[in-house]
PDB file of C-alpha atoms and ligand atoms in Angstrom:
ATOM      1  CA  MET A  20      13.869   5.585 -17.720  1.00 74.00           C
ATOM      2  CA  ALA A  21      14.487   9.055 -19.632  1.00 74.00           C
ATOM      3  CA  ILE A  22      11.290  10.995 -20.151  1.00 74.00           C
ATOM      4  CA  ASP A  23      11.670  11.037 -23.941  1.00 82.00           C
ATOM      5  CA  GLN A  24      12.264   7.353 -24.136  1.00 93.00           C
ATOM      6  CA  LEU A  25       9.130   7.016 -21.857  1.00 94.00           C
ATOM      7  CA  ASN A  26       6.985   9.208 -24.160  1.00 95.00           C
ATOM      8  CA  GLY A  27       8.158   7.541 -27.256  1.00 96.00           C
ATOM      9  CA  LYS A  28       7.150   4.017 -25.997  1.00 97.00           C
ATOM     10  CA  ILE A  29       3.735   5.366 -24.880  1.00 97.00           C
ATOM     11  CA  VAL A  30       3.097   6.870 -28.180  1.00 97.00           C
ATOM     12  CA  ALA A  31       3.954   3.629 -29.886  1.00 97.00           C
ATOM     13  CA  ALA A  32       1.650   1.592 -27.458  1.00 98.00           C
ATOM     14  CA  ALA A  33      -0.900   4.123 -28.110  1.00 98.00           C
ATOM     15  CA  GLU A  34      -0.693   3.485 -31.946  1.00 97.00           C
ATOM     16  CA  MET A  35      -0.921  -0.293 -31.284  1.00 98.00           C
ATOM     17  CA  ILE A  36      -4.069   0.388 -29.196  1.00 98.00           C
ATOM     18  CA  VAL A  37      -5.687   2.462 -32.049  1.00 98.00           C
ATOM     19  CA  HIS A  38      -5.056  -0.022 -34.629  1.00 98.00           C
ATOM     20  CA  ALA A  39      -6.001  -3.165 -32.604  1.00 98.00           C
ATOM     21  CA  LYS A  40      -9.304  -5.068 -33.220  1.00 97.00           C
ATOM     22  CA  SER A  41      -9.149  -7.234 -30.058  1.00 98.00           C
ATOM     23  CA  ILE A  42      -7.236  -6.015 -26.886  1.00 98.00           C
ATOM     24  CA  VAL A  43      -6.715  -8.345 -23.730  1.00 98.00           C
ATOM     25  CA  VAL A  44      -5.306  -6.669 -20.772  1.00 98.00           C
ATOM     26  CA  PHE A  45      -3.666  -9.069 -18.261  1.00 98.00           C
ATOM     27  CA  THR A  46      -2.888  -7.752 -14.774  1.00 98.00           C
ATOM     28  CA  GLY A  47      -1.129  -8.773 -11.624  1.00 98.00           C
ATOM     29  CA  ALA A  48      -0.515  -7.351  -8.014  1.00 95.00           C
ATOM     30  CA  GLY A  49       1.616  -4.515  -9.490  1.00 97.00           C
ATOM     31  CA  ILE A  50      -1.361  -2.727 -10.952  1.00 98.00           C
ATOM     32  CA  SER A  51      -2.994  -2.475  -7.390  1.00 96.00           C
ATOM     33  CA  THR A  52       0.255  -1.258  -5.230  1.00 95.00           C
ATOM     34  CA  GLU A  53      -0.868   2.475  -6.102  1.00 96.00           C
ATOM     35  CA  SER A  54      -4.020   1.705  -4.290  1.00 95.00           C
ATOM     36  CA  GLY A  55      -2.152   0.618  -1.205  1.00 90.00           C
ATOM     37  CA  ILE A  56      -2.293  -3.208  -1.455  1.00 88.00           C
ATOM     38  CA  PRO A  57       1.093  -4.716  -1.338  1.00 85.00           C
ATOM     39  CA  ASP A  58       2.248  -7.148  -4.135  1.00 86.00           C
ATOM     40  CA  PHE A  59       4.003 -10.562  -3.483  1.00 81.00           C
ATOM     41  CA  ARG A  60       7.399  -9.891  -4.659  1.00 75.00           C
ATOM     42  CA  SER A  61       8.522  -6.345  -4.345  1.00 75.00           C
ATOM     43  CA  PRO A  62      10.443  -5.094  -1.220  1.00 75.00           C
ATOM     44  CA  GLY A  63       7.778  -5.034   1.600  1.00 72.00           C
ATOM     45  CA  GLY A  64       5.406  -7.330  -0.473  1.00 70.00           C
ATOM     46  CA  ILE A  65       3.552  -9.996   1.328  1.00 67.00           C
ATOM     47  CA  TRP A  66       5.923 -12.758   0.868  1.00 65.00           C
ATOM     48  CA  THR A  67       8.780 -10.776   2.548  1.00 69.00           C
ATOM     49  CA  LYS A  68       6.534 -10.865   5.543  1.00 68.00           C
ATOM     50  CA  PHE A  69       4.825 -14.439   5.376  1.00 70.00           C
ATOM     51  CA  ASP A  70       5.916 -17.917   4.083  1.00 73.00           C
ATOM     52  CA  PRO A  71       4.198 -19.016   1.109  1.00 73.00           C
ATOM     53  CA  GLU A  72       4.399 -22.518   2.461  1.00 75.00           C
ATOM     54  CA  ASP A  73       1.999 -21.709   5.141  1.00 72.00           C
ATOM     55  CA  PHE A  74      -0.646 -20.904   2.270  1.00 75.00           C
ATOM     56  CA  THR A  75      -1.456 -24.228   0.905  1.00 83.00           C
ATOM     57  CA  ILE A  76      -4.840 -25.774   0.718  1.00 87.00           C
ATOM     58  CA  GLN A  77      -3.591 -28.929   2.633  1.00 88.00           C
ATOM     59  CA  LYS A  78      -2.590 -26.634   5.605  1.00 84.00           C
ATOM     60  CA  PHE A  79      -5.922 -24.719   5.297  1.00 84.00           C
ATOM     61  CA  LEU A  80      -7.770 -28.169   5.849  1.00 86.00           C
ATOM     62  CA  SER A  81      -5.425 -29.733   8.164  1.00 85.00           C
ATOM     63  CA  SER A  82      -6.474 -28.266  11.471  1.00 83.00           C
ATOM     64  CA  PRO A  83      -8.354 -25.127  13.090  1.00 84.00           C
ATOM     65  CA  GLU A  84      -4.896 -23.903  14.252  1.00 83.00           C
ATOM     66  CA  THR A  85      -3.564 -23.666  10.794  1.00 81.00           C
ATOM     67  CA  ARG A  86      -6.723 -22.245   9.373  1.00 83.00           C
ATOM     68  CA  LYS A  87      -6.579 -19.460  12.278  1.00 82.00           C
ATOM     69  CA  LYS A  88      -3.186 -18.537  11.149  1.00 78.00           C
ATOM     70  CA  GLN A  89      -4.136 -18.156   7.363  1.00 76.00           C
ATOM     71  CA  TRP A  90      -6.981 -16.210   8.395  1.00 77.00           C
ATOM     72  CA  ASN A  91      -4.693 -13.835  10.360  1.00 75.00           C
ATOM     73  CA  ILE A  92      -2.225 -13.612   7.350  1.00 71.00           C
ATOM     74  CA  LEU A  93      -5.115 -12.737   5.182  1.00 68.00           C
ATOM     75  CA  LEU A  94      -6.414  -9.761   7.589  1.00 69.00           C
ATOM     76  CA  GLU A  95      -2.772  -8.621   8.193  1.00 67.00           C
ATOM     77  CA  GLY A  96      -1.432  -9.009   4.651  1.00 59.00           C
ATOM     78  CA  GLY A  97      -3.619  -6.052   3.562  1.00 58.00           C
ATOM     79  CA  LEU A  98      -5.632  -8.116   0.991  1.00 59.00           C
ATOM     80  CA  ILE A  99      -8.969  -7.430   2.780  1.00 62.00           C
ATOM     81  CA  THR A 100      -9.210  -3.720   2.431  1.00 65.00           C
ATOM     82  CA  ASP A 101     -11.648  -0.968   1.333  1.00 76.00           C
ATOM     83  CA  ALA A 102      -9.005   0.034  -1.361  1.00 89.00           C
ATOM     84  CA  GLU A 103      -9.966   2.241  -4.217  1.00 94.00           C
ATOM     85  CA  PRO A 104      -9.110   1.766  -7.782  1.00 97.00           C
ATOM     86  CA  ASN A 105      -6.099   3.931  -9.160  1.00 98.00           C
ATOM     87  CA  LYS A 106      -5.349   5.570 -12.341  1.00 98.00           C
ATOM     88  CA  ALA A 107      -4.307   2.293 -13.958  1.00 98.00           C
ATOM     89  CA  HIS A 108      -7.523   0.597 -13.001  1.00 98.00           C
ATOM     90  CA  ARG A 109      -9.550   3.475 -14.187  1.00 98.00           C
ATOM     91  CA  ALA A 110      -7.754   3.615 -17.590  1.00 98.00           C
ATOM     92  CA  VAL A 111      -8.483  -0.041 -18.238  1.00 98.00           C
ATOM     93  CA  ALA A 112     -12.179   0.631 -17.460  1.00 98.00           C
ATOM     94  CA  GLU A 113     -12.069   3.660 -19.827  1.00 98.00           C
ATOM     95  CA  LEU A 114     -10.681   1.406 -22.485  1.00 98.00           C
ATOM     96  CA  GLU A 115     -13.672  -0.905 -22.230  1.00 98.00           C
ATOM     97  CA  LYS A 116     -16.009   2.513 -22.464  1.00 98.00           C
ATOM     98  CA  LEU A 117     -14.157   3.299 -25.610  1.00 97.00           C
ATOM     99  CA  GLY A 118     -15.147  -0.043 -27.070  1.00 97.00           C
ATOM    100  CA  LYS A 119     -11.261  -0.878 -27.196  1.00 97.00           C
ATOM    101  CA  LEU A 120     -11.433  -3.838 -24.606  1.00 98.00           C
ATOM    102  CA  THR A 121     -12.170  -7.504 -25.353  1.00 98.00           C
ATOM    103  CA  CYS A 122     -11.584  -8.577 -21.527  1.00 98.00           C
ATOM    104  CA  VAL A 123      -9.321  -8.266 -18.719  1.00 98.00           C
ATOM    105  CA  VAL A 124      -7.613 -11.394 -17.263  1.00 98.00           C
ATOM    106  CA  THR A 125      -6.494 -10.842 -13.662  1.00 98.00           C
ATOM    107  CA  GLN A 126      -4.505 -12.636 -11.137  1.00 97.00           C
ATOM    108  CA  ASN A 127      -5.664 -10.198  -8.658  1.00 95.00           C
ATOM    109  CA  ILE A 128      -8.341 -11.127  -6.062  1.00 92.00           C
ATOM    110  CA  ASP A 129      -9.020  -7.522  -5.075  1.00 91.00           C
ATOM    111  CA  ASN A 130     -12.169  -6.681  -7.225  1.00 93.00           C
ATOM    112  CA  LEU A 131     -10.691  -3.332  -8.141  1.00 96.00           C
ATOM    113  CA  HIS A 132     -11.135  -3.787 -11.807  1.00 98.00           C
ATOM    114  CA  GLN A 133     -14.869  -4.042 -11.264  1.00 96.00           C
ATOM    115  CA  LYS A 134     -14.870  -1.351  -8.761  1.00 96.00           C
ATOM    116  CA  ALA A 135     -13.329   1.058 -11.381  1.00 98.00           C
ATOM    117  CA  GLY A 136     -16.016   0.210 -13.679  1.00 98.00           C
ATOM    118  CA  ASN A 137     -15.185  -2.740 -15.861  1.00 98.00           C
ATOM    119  CA  SER A 138     -18.226  -4.952 -16.584  1.00 98.00           C
ATOM    120  CA  PRO A 139     -17.827  -8.167 -14.165  1.00 96.00           C
ATOM    121  CA  ASP A 140     -18.485 -10.445 -17.247  1.00 97.00           C
ATOM    122  CA  LYS A 141     -15.384  -8.988 -19.033  1.00 98.00           C
ATOM    123  CA  VAL A 142     -13.171  -9.611 -16.021  1.00 98.00           C
ATOM    124  CA  TYR A 143     -11.700 -13.204 -15.944  1.00 98.00           C
ATOM    125  CA  GLU A 144     -10.410 -13.656 -12.174  1.00 97.00           C
ATOM    126  CA  LEU A 145      -7.912 -16.543 -12.414  1.00 97.00           C
ATOM    127  CA  HIS A 146      -7.285 -16.534  -8.700  1.00 95.00           C
ATOM    128  CA  GLY A 147     -10.673 -15.951  -7.328  1.00 92.00           C
ATOM    129  CA  ASN A 148     -12.034 -12.832  -5.454  1.00 90.00           C
ATOM    130  CA  MET A 149     -11.264 -12.066  -1.930  1.00 84.00           C
ATOM    131  CA  ARG A 150     -14.328 -10.086  -1.234  1.00 85.00           C
ATOM    132  CA  TYR A 151     -16.083 -13.514  -0.947  1.00 87.00           C
ATOM    133  CA  LEU A 152     -16.117 -16.566   1.038  1.00 87.00           C
ATOM    134  CA  ARG A 153     -17.365 -20.059   0.161  1.00 90.00           C
ATOM    135  CA  CYS A 154     -18.507 -22.956   2.389  1.00 93.00           C
ATOM    136  CA  MET A 155     -16.444 -26.064   1.460  1.00 92.00           C
ATOM    137  CA  ASP A 156     -19.507 -28.190   2.347  1.00 94.00           C
ATOM    138  CA  CYS A 157     -22.740 -26.587   0.968  1.00 96.00           C
ATOM    139  CA  GLY A 158     -21.142 -24.194  -1.368  1.00 91.00           C
ATOM    140  CA  ALA A 159     -22.918 -21.027   0.283  1.00 93.00           C
ATOM    141  CA  ARG A 160     -21.099 -17.884  -0.854  1.00 90.00           C
ATOM    142  CA  TYR A 161     -20.729 -14.955   1.726  1.00 89.00           C
ATOM    143  CA  PRO A 162     -19.685 -11.091   1.333  1.00 87.00           C
ATOM    144  CA  VAL A 163     -16.381 -11.201   3.283  1.00 81.00           C
ATOM    145  CA  GLY A 164     -17.566  -8.098   5.408  1.00 78.00           C
ATOM    146  CA  GLU A 165     -20.273  -9.863   6.883  1.00 77.00           C
ATOM    147  CA  ILE A 166     -18.232 -12.782   8.213  1.00 76.00           C
ATOM    148  CA  LEU A 167     -15.382 -10.549   9.463  1.00 74.00           C
ATOM    149  CA  GLU A 168     -17.767  -8.760  11.629  1.00 75.00           C
ATOM    150  CA  ARG A 169     -18.558 -12.056  13.312  1.00 72.00           C
ATOM    151  CA  TYR A 170     -14.749 -13.005  13.339  1.00 69.00           C
ATOM    152  CA  ARG A 171     -12.975  -9.910  14.631  1.00 67.00           C
ATOM    153  CA  PRO A 172     -14.653  -9.437  18.003  1.00 67.00           C
ATOM    154  CA  LYS A 173     -14.162 -13.027  19.076  1.00 70.00           C
ATOM    155  CA  ASN A 174     -11.124 -13.888  17.041  1.00 69.00           C
ATOM    156  CA  ASP A 175     -12.550 -17.098  16.348  1.00 74.00           C
ATOM    157  CA  ILE A 176     -12.600 -19.153  12.964  1.00 75.00           C
ATOM    158  CA  PRO A 177     -15.767 -18.376  11.193  1.00 79.00           C
ATOM    159  CA  ASP A 178     -17.912 -21.248   9.756  1.00 86.00           C
ATOM    160  CA  CYS A 179     -20.908 -21.582   7.793  1.00 91.00           C
ATOM    161  CA  GLU A 180     -24.169 -20.209   9.202  1.00 89.00           C
ATOM    162  CA  PHE A 181     -26.245 -23.009   7.414  1.00 93.00           C
ATOM    163  CA  CYS A 182     -24.291 -26.253   7.637  1.00 96.00           C
ATOM    164  CA  HIS A 183     -21.303 -25.113   9.948  1.00 92.00           C
ATOM    165  CA  GLY A 184     -18.966 -26.235   7.265  1.00 93.00           C
ATOM    166  CA  ILE A 185     -15.344 -24.773   6.747  1.00 91.00           C
ATOM    167  CA  LEU A 186     -15.553 -21.300   5.174  1.00 89.00           C
ATOM    168  CA  LYS A 187     -12.702 -20.692   2.909  1.00 88.00           C
ATOM    169  CA  PRO A 188     -11.735 -17.263   0.966  1.00 85.00           C
ATOM    170  CA  ASP A 189     -13.067 -17.609  -2.379  1.00 88.00           C
ATOM    171  CA  VAL A 190      -9.468 -17.575  -3.827  1.00 88.00           C
ATOM    172  CA  ILE A 191      -7.230 -20.096  -5.165  1.00 90.00           C
ATOM    173  CA  PHE A 192      -4.519 -21.525  -2.424  1.00 87.00           C
ATOM    174  CA  PHE A 193      -1.457 -23.024  -3.534  1.00 85.00           C
ATOM    175  CA  GLY A 194      -1.995 -26.611  -4.332  1.00 87.00           C
ATOM    176  CA  GLU A 195      -5.642 -26.056  -5.620  1.00 90.00           C
ATOM    177  CA  MET A 196      -6.694 -25.946  -9.357  1.00 92.00           C
ATOM    178  CA  LEU A 197      -7.529 -22.668 -11.062  1.00 95.00           C
ATOM    179  CA  PRO A 198     -11.253 -22.389 -11.995  1.00 93.00           C
ATOM    180  CA  GLN A 199     -11.099 -24.225 -15.248  1.00 96.00           C
ATOM    181  CA  VAL A 200     -13.930 -22.258 -17.172  1.00 96.00           C
ATOM    182  CA  THR A 201     -12.544 -19.009 -16.347  1.00 97.00           C
ATOM    183  CA  LEU A 202      -8.981 -20.531 -17.449  1.00 97.00           C
ATOM    184  CA  LYS A 203     -10.578 -21.746 -20.669  1.00 98.00           C
ATOM    185  CA  ASN A 204     -12.238 -18.452 -21.458  1.00 98.00           C
ATOM    186  CA  ALA A 205      -9.089 -16.438 -20.728  1.00 98.00           C
ATOM    187  CA  THR A 206      -7.210 -18.709 -23.013  1.00 98.00           C
ATOM    188  CA  PHE A 207      -9.589 -18.374 -25.812  1.00 98.00           C
ATOM    189  CA  HIS A 208      -9.488 -14.495 -25.780  1.00 98.00           C
ATOM    190  CA  ALA A 209      -5.684 -14.566 -25.399  1.00 98.00           C
ATOM    191  CA  THR A 210      -5.204 -16.872 -28.553  1.00 98.00           C
ATOM    192  CA  ARG A 211      -7.600 -14.443 -30.499  1.00 98.00           C
ATOM    193  CA  CYS A 212      -6.548 -10.962 -29.520  1.00 98.00           C
ATOM    194  CA  ASP A 213      -4.126  -8.855 -31.647  1.00 97.00           C
ATOM    195  CA  LEU A 214      -2.892  -6.775 -28.679  1.00 98.00           C
ATOM    196  CA  MET A 215      -2.047  -8.095 -25.213  1.00 98.00           C
ATOM    197  CA  ILE A 216      -1.106  -5.529 -22.599  1.00 98.00           C
ATOM    198  CA  VAL A 217       0.473  -6.794 -19.323  1.00 98.00           C
ATOM    199  CA  ILE A 218       0.258  -4.518 -16.397  1.00 98.00           C
ATOM    200  CA  GLY A 219       2.088  -4.951 -12.947  1.00 98.00           C
ATOM    201  CA  SER A 220       2.920  -8.764 -12.991  1.00 97.00           C
ATOM    202  CA  SER A 221       6.222 -10.489 -12.426  1.00 96.00           C
ATOM    203  CA  LEU A 222       5.052 -13.085 -14.703  1.00 97.00           C
ATOM    204  CA  VAL A 223       6.370 -15.999 -12.684  1.00 96.00           C
ATOM    205  CA  VAL A 224       3.207 -17.687 -11.482  1.00 93.00           C
ATOM    206  CA  TYR A 225       1.834 -20.480 -13.841  1.00 94.00           C
ATOM    207  CA  PRO A 226      -0.372 -21.371 -15.379  1.00 95.00           C
ATOM    208  CA  ALA A 227      -1.409 -17.786 -15.312  1.00 97.00           C
ATOM    209  CA  ALA A 228       1.693 -16.407 -16.797  1.00 97.00           C
ATOM    210  CA  SER A 229       1.151 -18.523 -19.846  1.00 98.00           C
ATOM    211  CA  ILE A 230      -1.696 -16.210 -21.041  1.00 98.00           C
ATOM    212  CA  PRO A 231       0.628 -13.516 -22.468  1.00 98.00           C
ATOM    213  CA  ILE A 232       2.663 -16.258 -24.068  1.00 98.00           C
ATOM    214  CA  TYR A 233      -0.240 -17.817 -25.885  1.00 98.00           C
ATOM    215  CA  ALA A 234      -1.179 -14.441 -27.172  1.00 98.00           C
ATOM    216  CA  LYS A 235       2.277 -13.767 -28.559  1.00 98.00           C
ATOM    217  CA  GLU A 236       2.554 -17.224 -29.915  1.00 98.00           C
ATOM    218  CA  SER A 237      -0.861 -16.600 -31.615  1.00 98.00           C
ATOM    219  CA  GLY A 238       0.385 -13.496 -33.385  1.00 98.00           C
ATOM    220  CA  ALA A 239      -0.652 -10.637 -31.036  1.00 98.00           C
ATOM    221  CA  LYS A 240       1.557  -7.840 -30.165  1.00 98.00           C
ATOM    222  CA  LEU A 241       2.656  -7.854 -26.511  1.00 98.00           C
ATOM    223  CA  VAL A 242       3.223  -4.600 -24.394  1.00 98.00           C
ATOM    224  CA  ILE A 243       4.541  -5.056 -20.895  1.00 98.00           C
ATOM    225  CA  ILE A 244       4.158  -2.225 -18.271  1.00 98.00           C
ATOM    226  CA  ASN A 245       5.964  -3.240 -15.166  1.00 98.00           C
ATOM    227  CA  ASN A 246       8.364  -1.705 -12.685  1.00 96.00           C
ATOM    228  CA  THR A 247      10.943  -4.565 -13.058  1.00 96.00           C
ATOM    229  CA  PRO A 248      12.109  -7.015 -15.756  1.00 97.00           C
ATOM    230  CA  THR A 249      10.016 -10.215 -16.343  1.00 98.00           C
ATOM    231  CA  PRO A 250      10.788 -13.521 -18.056  1.00 98.00           C
ATOM    232  CA  CYS A 251       8.595 -12.380 -21.022  1.00 98.00           C
ATOM    233  CA  ASP A 252      10.534  -9.194 -21.982  1.00 97.00           C
ATOM    234  CA  GLU A 253      12.472 -10.925 -24.558  1.00 97.00           C
ATOM    235  CA  ILE A 254       9.302 -11.687 -26.600  1.00 98.00           C
ATOM    236  CA  ALA A 255       7.529  -8.350 -25.818  1.00 98.00           C
ATOM    237  CA  ASP A 256       7.154  -5.686 -28.686  1.00 98.00           C
ATOM    238  CA  ILE A 257       7.209  -2.832 -26.124  1.00 98.00           C
ATOM    239  CA  ILE A 258       8.600  -2.962 -22.441  1.00 98.00           C
ATOM    240  CA  ILE A 259       7.832   0.006 -20.134  1.00 98.00           C
ATOM    241  CA  ASN A 260       9.514  -0.388 -16.898  1.00 97.00           C
ATOM    242  CA  HIS A 261       7.608   2.494 -15.064  1.00 97.00           C
ATOM    243  CA  SER A 262       4.623   3.140 -12.716  1.00 97.00           C
ATOM    244  CA  ALA A 263       1.469   1.521 -14.015  1.00 98.00           C
ATOM    245  CA  GLY A 264      -0.875   4.345 -12.867  1.00 98.00           C
ATOM    246  CA  GLU A 265       1.289   6.987 -14.626  1.00 98.00           C
ATOM    247  CA  VAL A 266       1.903   5.071 -17.837  1.00 98.00           C
ATOM    248  CA  MET A 267      -1.698   4.116 -18.070  1.00 98.00           C
ATOM    249  CA  GLU A 268      -3.004   7.503 -17.670  1.00 98.00           C
ATOM    250  CA  LYS A 269      -0.642   8.907 -20.200  1.00 98.00           C
ATOM    251  CA  LEU A 270      -1.394   5.926 -22.457  1.00 98.00           C
ATOM    252  CA  LEU A 271      -5.022   6.520 -22.594  1.00 98.00           C
ATOM    253  CA  GLU A 272      -4.474  10.305 -23.190  1.00 98.00           C
ATOM    254  CA  GLU A 273      -2.471   9.617 -26.059  1.00 97.00           C
ATOM    255  CA  THR A 274      -4.688   6.788 -27.448  1.00 98.00           C
ATOM    256  CA  LYS A 275      -7.756   9.273 -27.408  1.00 97.00           C
ATOM    257  CA  LYS A 276      -6.056  11.705 -29.493  1.00 96.00           C
ATOM    258  CA  SER A 277      -6.320   9.494 -32.385  1.00 92.00           C
ATOM    259  CA  LEU A 278      -9.766   7.633 -31.816  1.00 84.00           C
TER     260      LEU A 278
HETATM  261  P1  CNA B 321       3.952 -10.193  -8.024  1.00 51.69           P
HETATM  262  O1  CNA B 321       4.916 -11.538  -8.310  1.00 51.69           O
HETATM  263  O2  CNA B 321       4.077  -9.647  -6.654  1.00 51.69           O
HETATM  264  O3  CNA B 321       4.534  -9.092  -9.058  1.00 51.69           O
HETATM  265  C1  CNA B 321       4.180  -7.749  -9.059  1.00 51.69           C
HETATM  266  C2  CNA B 321       4.994  -6.963 -10.204  1.00 51.69           C
HETATM  267  O4  CNA B 321       4.510  -5.668 -10.208  1.00 51.69           O
HETATM  268  C3  CNA B 321       6.529  -6.932  -9.854  1.00 51.69           C
HETATM  269  O5  CNA B 321       7.287  -7.377 -10.848  1.00 51.69           O
HETATM  270  C4  CNA B 321       6.627  -5.543  -9.396  1.00 51.69           C
HETATM  271  O6  CNA B 321       7.883  -4.961  -9.880  1.00 51.69           O
HETATM  272  C5  CNA B 321       5.465  -4.795 -10.199  1.00 51.69           C
HETATM  273  N1  CNA B 321       5.029  -3.612  -9.761  1.00 51.69           N
HETATM  274  C6  CNA B 321       4.591  -3.256  -8.223  1.00 51.69           C
HETATM  275  N2  CNA B 321       4.239  -2.092  -8.372  1.00 51.69           N
HETATM  276  C7  CNA B 321       4.061  -1.556  -9.592  1.00 51.69           C
HETATM  277  C8  CNA B 321       3.604  -0.445 -10.022  1.00 51.69           C
HETATM  278  N3  CNA B 321       3.238   0.595  -9.381  1.00 51.69           N
HETATM  279  N4  CNA B 321       3.735  -0.149 -11.377  1.00 51.69           N
HETATM  280  C9  CNA B 321       4.319  -1.110 -12.151  1.00 51.69           C
HETATM  281  N5  CNA B 321       4.775  -2.253 -11.763  1.00 51.69           N
HETATM  282  C10 CNA B 321       4.782  -2.635 -10.395  1.00 51.69           C
HETATM  283  O7  CNA B 321       2.584 -10.336  -8.520  1.00 51.69           O
HETATM  284  P2  CNA B 321       1.819 -11.116  -9.740  1.00 51.69           P
HETATM  285  O8  CNA B 321       0.528 -10.621  -9.876  1.00 51.69           O
HETATM  286  O9  CNA B 321       2.836 -11.173 -10.982  1.00 51.69           O
HETATM  287  O10 CNA B 321       1.778 -12.746  -9.117  1.00 51.69           O
HETATM  288  C11 CNA B 321       0.649 -13.320  -8.963  1.00 51.69           C
HETATM  289  C12 CNA B 321       0.064 -13.531  -7.517  1.00 51.69           C
HETATM  290  C13 CNA B 321       0.109 -12.318  -6.684  1.00 51.69           C
HETATM  291  C14 CNA B 321      -1.247 -13.865  -7.731  1.00 51.69           C
HETATM  292  O11 CNA B 321      -1.699 -15.075  -7.190  1.00 51.69           O
HETATM  293  C15 CNA B 321      -2.171 -12.784  -7.017  1.00 51.69           C
HETATM  294  O12 CNA B 321      -3.373 -13.508  -6.597  1.00 51.69           O
HETATM  295  C16 CNA B 321      -1.263 -12.380  -6.109  1.00 51.69           C
HETATM  296  N6  CNA B 321      -1.555 -10.921  -5.466  1.00 51.69           N
HETATM  297  C17 CNA B 321      -2.632 -10.290  -5.659  1.00 51.69           C
HETATM  298  C18 CNA B 321      -2.931  -9.002  -5.124  1.00 51.69           C
HETATM  299  C19 CNA B 321      -4.097  -8.425  -5.441  1.00 51.69           C
HETATM  300  O13 CNA B 321      -5.168  -8.807  -5.749  1.00 51.69           O
HETATM  301  N7  CNA B 321      -3.973  -6.982  -5.262  1.00 51.69           N
HETATM  302  C20 CNA B 321      -1.880  -8.550  -4.027  1.00 51.69           C
HETATM  303  C21 CNA B 321      -0.759  -9.443  -3.807  1.00 51.69           C
HETATM  304  C22 CNA B 321      -0.727 -10.619  -4.420  1.00 51.69           C
END
């Protein structure tokens, strides 16, 4: 994208932010690639290495062998890391500090919005959070690090310390329902905001990808910041096909000039 064109789009998007009364930011794996976490669909992404068919809740529950395979995918896939938030996460957190953010709706499971400084009660995680594990029998929730310390040396599938039930990452597997209260809250804010900013999502995973569509259908302006085209481009007001970190940093600078 030519620099002039990029700057023009950033100025226009900043103007939308300045005038908006309620902004919802919707994020996907693309916001975290600059923190070193691979996304799903880019070259080198997780689905170029692993088969999504191996990642269903049915397989997870079917046998210890399939669970072990999934645990190894999670460990090798780069989703459990000590990654740090990047410029894009920090810009989103700064929008909250400036009083310009109603909430973040994220498909990510990496906890980086909270780590960047967004209030946990303003982050709606549609697909859960990889930093935690939950016992499928008694519901006990564990920080993932604690369990990995037990898992790594023996390479044995961890179970619940209290009831020896199956421990599952506290994330949504294929075939599982999204957390309904979170989805309801996210939809509520999407249908009432006047500006929706999508950052780093292919917008092909449903029902999450409905959120920007609900916003647009309810009258909000839609800005999409993503390296590659999305199926929602035709309804967007501004499309910026460029790096999320660079764009968000510039967008924040430009917005601050007029606040
Ligand atoms: P996706 O389908 O992998 O799409 C990511 C999009 O981001 C692609 O269109 C890329 O072109 C784009 N992209 C990648 N890097 C950048 C960048 N630096 N700047 C701008 N755009 C970029 O991921 P979605 O989030 O759309 O799909 C939803 C899945 C991915 C959810 O179920 C997530 O849980 C899952 N996921 C999450 C993480 C994470 O938590 N960090 C990592 C990998 C997958």
